[in-house]
Every structure is written in C-alpha cells, then in structure tokens.
Coordinates of C-alpha atoms and ligand atoms in Angstrom, one line a residue:
M289 CA 2.2 26.4 24.1
D290 CA 5.5 24.4 24.0
I291 CA 7.7 25.1 21.0
L292 CA 9.9 22.3 19.6
D293 CA 12.4 22.4 16.7
T294 CA 13.3 19.5 14.4
Q295 CA 14.5 18.9 10.9
V296 CA 11.5 16.8 9.6
A297 CA 8.0 16.6 11.0
I298 CA 6.3 13.3 10.0
I299 CA 2.5 13.3 10.1
G300 CA 1.3 9.7 10.6
S301 CA 2.6 6.6 12.3
G302 CA 1.6 4.0 9.7
P303 CA 4.2 2.0 7.7
A304 CA 5.2 5.1 5.6
G305 CA 5.7 7.4 8.6
L306 CA 7.4 4.8 10.8
L307 CA 9.8 3.6 8.0
L308 CA 10.7 7.2 7.1
G309 CA 11.4 7.9 10.8
Q310 CA 13.7 4.9 11.1
L311 CA 15.6 5.6 7.9
L312 CA 16.1 9.3 8.9
Y313 CA 17.2 8.2 12.4
K314 CA 19.8 5.8 10.9
A315 CA 21.1 8.8 8.9
G316 CA 21.3 11.0 12.0
I317 CA 18.5 13.3 10.9
E318 CA 16.2 14.7 13.6
H319 CA 12.5 14.2 13.2
I320 CA 9.3 13.9 15.2
I321 CA 6.3 11.6 14.3
I322 CA 2.8 13.0 15.0
E323 CA -0.1 10.4 15.1
R324 CA -3.7 11.0 15.9
Q325 CA -4.4 7.4 17.1
S326 CA -3.0 5.6 20.0
A327 CA 0.1 3.4 19.6
E328 CA -2.0 0.4 20.5
Y329 CA -4.6 1.2 17.8
V330 CA -1.9 1.6 15.1
A331 CA -0.2 -1.6 16.1
S332 CA -3.5 -3.6 16.0
R333 CA -4.6 -2.7 12.4
I334 CA -4.9 -5.7 10.1
R335 CA -4.1 -4.8 6.5
A336 CA -1.6 -6.0 3.8
G337 CA 0.2 -9.3 3.7
I338 CA 2.6 -9.3 0.7
L339 CA 6.0 -7.6 0.6
E340 CA 7.9 -6.9 -2.6
Q341 CA 11.7 -7.2 -2.6
I342 CA 12.0 -3.4 -2.5
T343 CA 10.1 -3.4 0.8
V344 CA 12.2 -6.2 2.2
D345 CA 15.4 -4.3 1.2
L346 CA 14.2 -1.1 2.8
L347 CA 13.3 -2.9 6.1
H348 CA 16.8 -4.4 6.1
K349 CA 18.3 -0.9 5.4
A350 CA 16.2 0.4 8.4
G351 CA 17.6 -2.3 10.6
V352 CA 14.2 -3.8 11.5
A353 CA 14.2 -7.1 9.5
D354 CA 15.1 -9.7 12.1
N355 CA 11.5 -10.9 12.6
L356 CA 10.9 -10.6 8.9
D357 CA 13.9 -12.9 8.1
K358 CA 12.8 -15.3 10.8
Y359 CA 9.0 -15.5 10.2
G360 CA 8.5 -14.2 6.7
L361 CA 7.5 -16.8 4.1
P362 CA 9.2 -16.3 0.7
H363 CA 6.9 -17.3 -2.1
D364 CA 8.0 -18.2 -5.7
G365 CA 4.6 -18.5 -7.1
V366 CA 0.9 -17.6 -6.9
E367 CA -2.2 -19.4 -8.3
I368 CA -5.2 -18.2 -10.2
L369 CA -8.4 -20.2 -10.1
T370 CA -10.8 -19.9 -12.9
N371 CA -13.4 -22.3 -14.4
N372 CA -12.6 -24.7 -11.5
Q373 CA -9.0 -25.0 -12.7
R374 CA -6.0 -23.7 -10.7
H375 CA -3.1 -22.2 -12.8
R376 CA 0.2 -21.6 -11.1
I377 CA 2.2 -18.5 -12.1
D378 CA 5.9 -19.3 -11.5
L379 CA 6.9 -15.8 -10.3
S380 CA 10.6 -16.7 -9.9
Q381 CA 11.0 -18.6 -13.1
L382 CA 9.4 -15.8 -15.1
T383 CA 11.3 -12.9 -13.4
G384 CA 14.8 -14.3 -13.2
G385 CA 14.5 -15.5 -9.6
K386 CA 12.4 -12.7 -7.9
Q387 CA 10.0 -13.6 -5.1
V388 CA 7.5 -11.9 -2.8
V389 CA 7.5 -12.4 1.0
V390 CA 4.4 -13.2 3.0
Y391 CA 4.6 -11.1 6.2
G392 CA 1.7 -9.0 7.6
Q393 CA 1.7 -5.2 7.6
T394 CA 0.7 -5.5 11.3
E395 CA 4.0 -7.2 12.0
V396 CA 6.0 -4.6 9.9
T397 CA 4.3 -1.9 11.9
K398 CA 5.1 -3.6 15.3
D399 CA 8.8 -4.1 14.2
L400 CA 9.1 -0.5 13.3
M401 CA 7.4 0.7 16.5
E402 CA 9.6 -1.5 18.6
A403 CA 12.8 -0.2 17.0
R404 CA 11.5 3.4 17.5
Q405 CA 10.9 2.8 21.1
Q406 CA 14.3 1.2 21.6
A407 CA 15.9 4.3 20.0
N408 CA 13.8 6.5 22.3
L409 CA 12.7 8.7 19.4
R410 CA 10.0 11.4 19.9
S411 CA 6.5 10.6 18.8
F412 CA 3.2 12.2 19.7
Y413 CA 0.4 9.6 19.8
Q414 CA -3.3 10.6 20.3
A415 CA -2.4 14.0 18.9
E416 CA -5.5 16.2 18.4
D417 CA -6.2 19.1 16.1
V418 CA -3.0 18.4 14.0
Q419 CA -2.5 21.3 11.6
I420 CA 0.3 22.0 9.1
H421 CA 1.3 25.6 8.4
D422 CA 3.5 27.6 5.9
Y423 CA 4.6 24.5 4.1
E424 CA 5.7 26.6 1.1
S425 CA 8.2 28.7 3.2
S426 CA 8.8 28.1 6.9
P427 CA 6.9 25.0 7.8
Y428 CA 5.6 24.2 11.2
V429 CA 3.0 21.8 12.8
T430 CA 0.6 22.6 15.6
L431 CA -1.2 19.9 17.7
V432 CA -2.8 19.3 21.0
Q433 CA -2.0 16.3 23.2
N434 CA -3.6 15.7 26.6
G435 CA -5.0 19.2 26.5
H436 CA -1.5 20.8 26.0
S437 CA -0.7 22.8 22.8
Y438 CA 2.5 22.3 20.9
R439 CA 4.2 24.0 17.9
I440 CA 6.9 22.0 16.0
N441 CA 9.1 24.1 13.8
C442 CA 10.8 22.1 11.0
Q443 CA 12.5 22.3 7.6
F444 CA 10.2 19.7 5.9
I445 CA 6.9 18.0 6.5
A446 CA 6.3 14.4 5.4
G447 CA 2.6 13.8 4.9
C448 CA 2.3 10.1 5.8
D449 CA -1.2 10.4 7.2
G450 CA -3.1 8.2 4.8
F451 CA -6.1 8.7 2.6
H452 CA -8.2 10.6 5.3
G453 CA -5.3 12.6 6.6
V454 CA -4.8 16.3 7.1
C455 CA -1.9 17.0 4.8
R456 CA -3.5 16.5 1.4
A457 CA -6.6 18.1 2.8
S458 CA -4.6 21.2 3.5
I459 CA -3.5 21.8 -0.1
P460 CA -5.7 24.1 -2.2
E461 CA -7.5 22.1 -4.8
D462 CA -6.1 24.3 -7.6
K463 CA -2.6 23.3 -6.7
M464 CA -3.1 19.6 -7.4
Q465 CA -4.8 17.2 -9.8
T466 CA -6.5 14.1 -8.5
F467 CA -7.7 11.0 -10.4
E468 CA -10.2 8.5 -8.9
K469 CA -12.1 5.4 -9.7
V470 CA -14.4 3.9 -7.0
Y471 CA -15.3 0.2 -7.5
P472 CA -18.9 -1.0 -6.9
F473 CA -17.8 -3.7 -4.4
G474 CA -15.7 -4.2 -1.3
W475 CA -13.5 -7.0 0.1
L476 CA -14.9 -8.8 3.2
G477 CA -11.7 -10.0 4.9
V478 CA -11.4 -12.7 7.6
L479 CA -8.4 -13.5 9.7
A480 CA -8.4 -16.9 11.4
D481 CA -6.0 -19.2 13.2
V482 CA -6.4 -22.0 10.7
P483 CA -3.7 -23.5 8.4
P484 CA -3.8 -22.0 4.8
V485 CA -5.8 -24.0 2.2
A486 CA -2.7 -24.2 0.0
P487 CA 1.0 -23.4 0.2
E488 CA 0.7 -20.3 -2.1
L489 CA -1.9 -17.6 -2.5
I490 CA -4.9 -18.5 -4.7
Y491 CA -6.7 -15.6 -6.5
V492 CA -10.2 -16.8 -7.4
Q493 CA -12.2 -15.6 -10.4
S494 CA -15.7 -17.2 -10.1
E495 CA -19.2 -16.6 -11.5
R496 CA -20.1 -15.8 -7.9
G497 CA -17.4 -13.2 -7.5
F498 CA -13.7 -12.8 -6.6
A499 CA -12.1 -14.5 -3.6
L500 CA -8.6 -14.6 -2.3
C501 CA -6.9 -17.3 -0.1
S502 CA -3.9 -15.7 1.6
M503 CA -2.1 -16.3 4.8
R504 CA 0.1 -14.7 7.6
S505 CA 1.9 -17.9 8.6
N506 CA 1.5 -21.7 8.3
T507 CA -1.0 -21.5 11.2
R508 CA -2.8 -18.2 10.4
S509 CA -4.8 -17.6 7.3
R510 CA -6.3 -14.5 5.6
Y511 CA -9.3 -14.9 3.3
Y512 CA -11.3 -12.3 1.3
L513 CA -14.6 -12.3 -0.6
Q514 CA -15.9 -9.7 -3.1
V515 CA -19.1 -8.4 -1.6
P516 CA -21.5 -5.6 -2.6
I517 CA -20.3 -2.3 -1.3
T518 CA -23.7 -2.1 0.5
D519 CA -22.9 -5.1 2.7
T520 CA -22.1 -4.7 6.4
V521 CA -19.9 -7.0 8.5
E522 CA -22.9 -7.7 10.7
Q523 CA -24.6 -9.4 7.8
W524 CA -21.8 -12.0 7.6
S525 CA -21.6 -14.7 10.2
D526 CA -18.4 -16.8 10.2
E527 CA -20.5 -19.7 8.9
A528 CA -21.9 -17.6 6.0
F529 CA -18.4 -16.5 5.2
W530 CA -17.0 -20.0 5.0
E531 CA -20.0 -21.3 3.1
E532 CA -19.6 -18.6 0.4
L533 CA -15.9 -19.1 0.2
K534 CA -16.4 -22.8 -0.4
N535 CA -18.9 -22.0 -3.2
R536 CA -16.1 -20.1 -5.0
L537 CA -13.4 -22.6 -4.6
D538 CA -12.4 -25.6 -6.8
D539 CA -13.1 -29.1 -5.4
D540 CA -9.6 -29.7 -4.2
S541 CA -9.4 -26.5 -2.2
K542 CA -12.9 -27.0 -0.9
A543 CA -11.8 -30.4 0.5
N544 CA -8.6 -28.9 2.1
L545 CA -10.2 -25.8 3.6
V546 CA -9.9 -25.7 7.4
T547 CA -12.5 -23.3 8.9
G548 CA -12.5 -21.7 12.3
P549 CA -13.6 -18.7 14.3
S550 CA -12.6 -15.3 12.8
I551 CA -10.3 -13.2 15.0
E552 CA -10.8 -10.2 12.7
K553 CA -13.5 -9.5 10.2
S554 CA -13.9 -6.2 8.1
I555 CA -15.0 -4.8 4.8
A556 CA -12.6 -2.6 2.9
P557 CA -13.8 -0.4 0.0
L558 CA -11.9 -0.5 -3.2
R559 CA -10.7 2.6 -5.1
S560 CA -8.0 3.8 -7.4
F561 CA -6.8 7.3 -6.4
I562 CA -3.7 9.4 -7.4
T563 CA -2.6 12.9 -6.5
E564 CA -0.3 14.9 -8.7
P565 CA 2.1 16.2 -7.9
M566 CA 3.3 14.7 -4.6
R567 CA 5.4 17.6 -3.5
F568 CA 4.3 21.1 -2.5
G569 CA 7.2 23.3 -1.5
K570 CA 8.5 21.7 1.7
L571 CA 5.6 19.3 2.1
F572 CA 5.9 15.8 0.6
L573 CA 2.9 13.3 0.4
A574 CA 3.8 9.7 0.7
G575 CA 1.9 6.4 0.7
D576 CA -1.9 6.4 1.1
A577 CA -1.8 10.2 1.6
A578 CA -1.0 10.5 -2.1
H579 CA -2.5 7.3 -3.7
I580 CA -4.7 4.3 -3.2
V581 CA -4.9 1.1 -5.1
P582 CA -7.4 -1.7 -5.0
P583 CA -5.6 -4.5 -2.9
T584 CA -5.9 -7.0 -5.7
G585 CA -2.3 -6.5 -6.8
A586 CA -0.9 -6.3 -3.2
K587 CA 0.6 -2.9 -4.1
G588 CA -0.7 -0.5 -1.4
L589 CA 1.9 -1.1 1.3
N590 CA 4.7 -1.6 -1.3
L591 CA 3.9 1.7 -3.0
A592 CA 4.1 3.4 0.4
T593 CA 7.5 1.9 1.1
S594 CA 8.9 2.8 -2.3
D595 CA 7.7 6.4 -1.9
I596 CA 9.6 6.4 1.4
G597 CA 12.7 5.0 -0.4
F598 CA 12.7 8.0 -2.7
L599 CA 11.8 10.5 0.1
S600 CA 14.4 9.2 2.6
D601 CA 17.1 9.2 -0.1
A602 CA 16.1 12.8 -1.1
L603 CA 16.1 14.2 2.5
I604 CA 19.4 12.5 3.4
E605 CA 21.0 13.9 0.3
Y606 CA 19.7 17.3 1.2
F607 CA 20.9 17.3 4.8
Q608 CA 24.2 15.6 4.2
N609 CA 25.2 17.0 0.8
G610 CA 23.1 20.2 0.5
S611 CA 21.7 18.9 -2.8
N612 CA 18.1 19.6 -4.0
E613 CA 18.2 17.0 -6.8
G614 CA 16.3 14.3 -4.9
I615 CA 13.6 16.5 -3.4
D616 CA 13.1 18.2 -6.8
Q617 CA 12.8 14.8 -8.5
Y618 CA 10.8 13.2 -5.7
S619 CA 7.3 13.6 -7.2
A620 CA 8.2 12.5 -10.8
R621 CA 10.2 9.5 -9.5
C622 CA 7.3 8.3 -7.3
L623 CA 4.6 8.9 -9.9
A624 CA 6.4 7.1 -12.6
R625 CA 6.2 4.0 -10.4
V626 CA 2.8 4.7 -8.8
W627 CA 1.0 5.0 -12.2
K628 CA 2.3 1.6 -13.3
A629 CA 1.2 0.0 -10.1
E630 CA -2.2 1.7 -10.3
R631 CA -2.6 0.3 -13.8
F632 CA -1.6 -3.3 -12.7
S633 CA -4.0 -3.1 -9.7
W634 CA -6.8 -1.8 -11.9
W635 CA -6.2 -4.4 -14.6
L636 CA -6.1 -7.4 -12.2
T637 CA -9.2 -6.1 -10.3
H638 CA -11.0 -5.7 -13.7
L639 CA -9.9 -9.2 -14.8
L640 CA -10.8 -11.1 -11.6
H641 CA -13.9 -9.4 -10.2
R642 CA -17.5 -9.7 -11.4
F643 CA -19.0 -6.3 -12.3
D644 CA -22.8 -6.2 -12.3
T645 CA -22.7 -3.6 -15.1
E646 CA -20.7 -5.8 -17.5
T647 CA -22.6 -7.2 -20.5
E648 CA -22.2 -10.9 -21.5
F649 CA -19.8 -9.7 -24.3
D650 CA -17.7 -7.8 -21.7
H651 CA -17.6 -10.9 -19.6
R652 CA -16.5 -13.1 -22.5
M653 CA -13.8 -10.6 -23.4
K654 CA -12.5 -10.7 -19.8
Q655 CA -12.6 -14.5 -19.8
A656 CA -10.7 -14.6 -23.1
E657 CA -8.1 -12.2 -21.8
L658 CA -7.6 -14.2 -18.6
N659 CA -7.3 -17.5 -20.6
Y660 CA -4.7 -15.8 -22.9
V661 CA -2.7 -14.6 -19.9
L662 CA -2.7 -18.0 -18.3
E663 CA -1.9 -19.9 -21.5
S664 CA 0.9 -17.5 -22.7
V665 CA 4.4 -17.2 -21.4
A666 CA 4.3 -13.5 -22.4
G667 CA 1.0 -13.1 -20.6
Q668 CA 2.2 -14.8 -17.5
T669 CA 5.4 -12.8 -17.5
T670 CA 3.7 -9.5 -17.6
L671 CA 1.6 -10.6 -14.6
A672 CA 4.6 -11.9 -12.7
E673 CA 6.9 -8.9 -13.2
N674 CA 4.2 -6.5 -12.0
Y675 CA 3.3 -8.8 -9.1
V676 CA 6.9 -9.1 -7.7
G677 CA 7.3 -5.3 -8.2
L678 CA 8.7 -3.2 -11.0
P679 CA 12.2 -1.8 -10.7
F680 CA 12.7 0.8 -8.0
K681 CA 14.8 3.3 -10.0
V682 CA 13.1 4.1 -13.3
D683 CA 14.9 5.0 -16.5
R684 CA 14.8 8.7 -17.1
S685 CA 12.8 8.1 -20.3
D686 CA 10.0 7.0 -18.0
L687 CA 9.9 10.5 -16.5
K688 CA 9.0 12.2 -19.8
S689 CA 5.3 11.6 -19.2
H690 CA 5.4 13.4 -15.9
V691 CA 6.4 16.9 -17.0
L692 CA 4.5 18.7 -14.3
A693 CA 3.3 22.3 -14.7
S694 CA 1.9 22.7 -11.2
D695 CA 4.6 25.1 -10.0
K696 CA 8.1 26.2 -10.8
T697 CA 9.6 23.8 -8.2
E698 CA 7.8 21.0 -9.9
S699 CA 8.1 21.7 -13.6
I700 CA 10.6 19.2 -14.9
H701 CA 11.8 19.9 -18.5
L702 CA 13.4 16.7 -19.7
T703 CA 15.5 16.9 -22.9
S704 CA 14.9 14.3 -25.6
S705 CA 18.4 12.9 -24.9
S706 CA 17.3 12.1 -21.3
Ligands
FAS55 P1 -1.8 4.4 6.7 O1 -3.2 4.8 6.4 O2 -1.4 3.0 7.1 O3 -1.2 5.3 7.9 C1 -1.6 6.7 8.1 C2 -1.5 7.0 9.5 O4 -1.8 8.4 9.6 C3 -2.5 6.3 10.4 O5 -1.9 5.7 11.5 C4 -3.5 7.4 10.8 O6 -4.1 7.2 12.0 C5 -2.6 8.6 10.7 N1 -3.4 9.9 10.6 C6 -4.4 10.1 9.8 N2 -4.8 11.4 9.9 C7 -4.0 12.0 10.8 C8 -3.8 13.3 11.3 N3 -4.7 14.3 10.9 N4 -2.8 13.6 12.2 C9 -2.0 12.6 12.5 N5 -2.0 11.3 12.1 C10 -3.0 11.0 11.2 N6 -2.6 -2.9 1.0 C11 -2.2 -4.1 0.5 O7 -1.2 -4.1 -0.2 N7 -2.9 -5.3 0.7 C12 -4.0 -5.3 1.5 O8 -4.6 -6.3 1.6 C13 -4.5 -4.1 2.0 N8 -5.6 -4.1 2.8 C14 -6.1 -2.9 3.3 C15 -7.3 -2.9 4.1 C16 -7.7 -1.6 4.6 C17 -9.0 -1.6 5.5 C18 -7.1 -0.5 4.3 C19 -7.6 0.9 4.9 C20 -5.9 -0.5 3.5 C21 -5.4 -1.7 3.0 N9 -4.3 -1.8 2.3 C22 -3.8 -2.9 1.7 C23 -3.5 -0.6 2.0 C24 -2.7 -0.3 3.2 O9 -1.9 -1.4 3.5 C25 -1.9 0.9 2.9 O10 -1.4 0.9 1.6 C26 -0.8 1.2 3.9 O11 -1.4 1.2 5.2 C27 -0.2 2.6 3.5 O12 0.5 3.0 4.6 P2 0.5 4.5 5.0 O13 0.8 5.3 3.8 O14 1.5 4.6 6.1 O15 -0.9 4.9 5.5
PHB56 C1 -3.3 -10.2 2.3 O1 -2.8 -11.3 2.7 O2 -3.9 -9.4 3.1 C2 -3.3 -9.9 0.8 C3 -2.5 -10.6 -0.1 C4 -2.6 -10.3 -1.4 C5 -3.4 -9.3 -1.9 C6 -4.2 -8.5 -1.0 C7 -4.1 -8.9 0.4 O3 -3.4 -9.0 -3.2

C-alpha cells in the first residue's frame, strides 16, 4: 500500500469537487481528488445549463472563466407558457440588473478539468473501493486503483461525491437528519444540434404536463418533457419526443420549432433531499452529496457551487489564518441558502407540473396562483429574485432557524442581537 499525505482529500470530480480543487490550488493548499469514474465519463455527462451570478463569480475566482465569457449566453429574462399564452419575466428589470448565464455544466466540468491538468494536480480516476476513515479525528482515505492500494492521510475530507456517493453513506444515521420528497414523474431530456425555439428559456405548464425549452448555444438546444416515472428512454423515439413537445407548445413556438436527431436522451428522476448538518468533524458534505433539488428552478449546480464558495473560504481561512470560524459556520451558512433554494424548486415544480393525484380544486388553485404570479409585479419579483439566485452571504438573523443540536462542534447558539 502506498501512503500519501495531503491537506484536503476531495471525494468526487464533479463540479463541486473540481471547483473546490481549483480554489484550494489558487490558495496554495494541497489536495487530492479521488473519483470513481473515468475522466472521459465525467467530462461526457449532460446535466445543468443555467449559471447564477454566484457561480459565474466563483468560476472567475478559480481562473477558469475564459470559455464561459466567450461562449456563455447572458439572459435577462425567461418565459412561462400557460393557457397557450407566453408571459415574459423580466429578470433583470425585477432584480436591479441581475442575469443568469446559459452555459452547460458539461462545459464547466471540462474547463475545470483542463485547468487541473494544466496545473498538473493529483487526481485518482477510476478509483475503486473508496473508503473514508476516522473523519472525527485523524481522517484518511483508502482506495484501489489499477489493482494497487493507496492510503491518503489528510486534515479534512470534502464529500463532493454526489447523491450516491460514499461520504454521506459512511455517516451513522443517528448523526444526521434527512428530509426527502420524491416526485411521481421524471424529466425526459433531449439534446439536439438545432437552433433554440426562442431566444430565452420557455417553461411550459400544459394540461398534458410540463415541458422546458432550453439551450446550450444558438445552434444547440436542450428540451425536457415531464413523463411518468415508469417511462423508459427506449419508449421514446425522437419522433415521439418532438410530437409530444409540439402538443405542449403554443402555436408560435410550434411553428418555430426546429427538430433533429437527438445526440443525448435520458430520463432524470425528480426529488427534493436535504441532509442536516453538512459537517461531521473533519468531513464536509457539499453539493449533491448533501442535497438534491428538482431541476425546475435550475438550482442543483448553483447550490453545489455556493456550498464550495463557503467551504473553500472556510478551509483557506483555517490554513492561512488558523481560524475555525468558517468551518464551524459552514453547515449553518450552506443550509440557510439550501433550504430557500429547496423551497423555490419545490414551489416551481408544484406550480408547473401536472400531478395525477391533484383534485380539480387543487388544479384550479395552482392555476389561480400561477395567474396571480404572472399578473403581479410582486409575484413576478419573487420568482425573478429566486431564479437569478438569492444573496450568497446571508444575514445572521437567517441563521437563527439552524441552531443544530447534532454535536458540540455544530451547535450554534445565536443571541437575539445577532
Ligand atoms: P455530481 O453528482 O455531479 O458529482 C459527484 C461525483 O462523485 C461524480 O463524478 C461521481 O462519479 C463521483 N463519485 C460518486 N461516488 C463516488 C465514490 N464512492 N468515490 C469517488 N467518487 C465518487 N441541475 C440543474 O441545475 N439543472 C439540470 O438540468 C440538472 N439536470 C440533471 C440531470 C441528472 C441526470 C442529474 C443526475 C442531475 C442533474 N442536475 C441538474 C443536478 C446536477 O447538475 C448536480 O446538481 C450537480 O452535478 C452537482 O454537482 P456535484 O455535487 O459535484 O455532484
Ligand atoms: C437545462 O438547460 O438543462 C436546464 C435549464 C433550466 C432548468 C433545468 C435545466 O430549470
């Protein structure tokens, strides 16, 4: 067994792990990334497409924003289609000039991997039997790569290994509290090299179910359809997909839709999931390892990056100034933002999707709520300020609700004057 030493062991080479690695590298903090898939597999995953300003800022801070600046599409607005009418939400006008940027998570991942390779930083890809040990005291990670065993001694472990990772699974259930809601449908997504149907995203609420018209560039589009969770990709030919999408669009969009062969087709399940706390001694959970949101609000990737904003600040403060303040506050700071994004994603999913279990009264209530939101400046503003992303640093009064009793390192007693 080879024994290595580092300051931070990062489990997972998705956007959370890669971004943390890049920010630690820029601060001169030694770290190693351990990833169970191949680099090619990680770089090929098709996922999110919308970046909040916080994510754009962090990618600039990490020094990996050249392609983002060149190819990212800033968007000032988003449309909601209901009752065959399209309603534009002027995001910038309603939020004092804020925007979102259309830039695929696949590209973010590739930009981070390219920077990591150029800096010649240590990563273990195709790592097998990854295990974390003694994360309350003297943490270390063991793994096998190409039949060879390794032990990595470290001062902290960052669990950036996603929903199905090993880090959260290694924590005794009585040490954490989880909250979950599983939705009775999935999103059938198609990526195609066809021009987008409209210049901005269109979120569709139709009697036949939800649809989303998104994009990756002016020549590559991303579309989604709400489908029963029992559906399989094999059941959906490209022709059937395009036909059903047209059935959910307004006449104008239908006329403008350019169809073509899918270059990627998949069904993603929808769930809301939160783990409390997000820190366990010297182990920190970040991104999908700690929480999942339905993609309706375009929050998954952006929550992962904001966790990494808090975590990288905390670790840099610890190693450079010897302060524990950031690592002690990490969980409460993340959760204050996570819960608000979970609520928005749940609310927008509830509002725009058809639930088989809803009564006609429920359906009319949802329609009335959506009509109110679309006809009211206050309603549109609440949608816009959540969609562009809530402030990164929360006011301490927001932390009151997260007094955690899980263990002494986590219990935060905030005075009323805070
Ligand atoms: P990730 O899951 O991206 O990365 C975790 C990494 O850890 C993976 O590379 C995995 O291989 C690795 N890993 C797992 N177990 C390990 C182990 N034992 N040892 C070592 N490594 C291990 N979000 C949006 O905002 N919009 C969307 O449209 C959207 N679509 C999505 C579609 C799908 C199918 C999925 C699964 C998610 C989608 N998301 C979307 C959410 C997604 O973008 C996540 O929020 C984002 O990938 C979170 O990044 P990470 O936290 O880095 O986790
Ligand atoms: C995407 O382009 O993949 C996307 C955009 C907005 C969402 C979800 C996914 O809310």
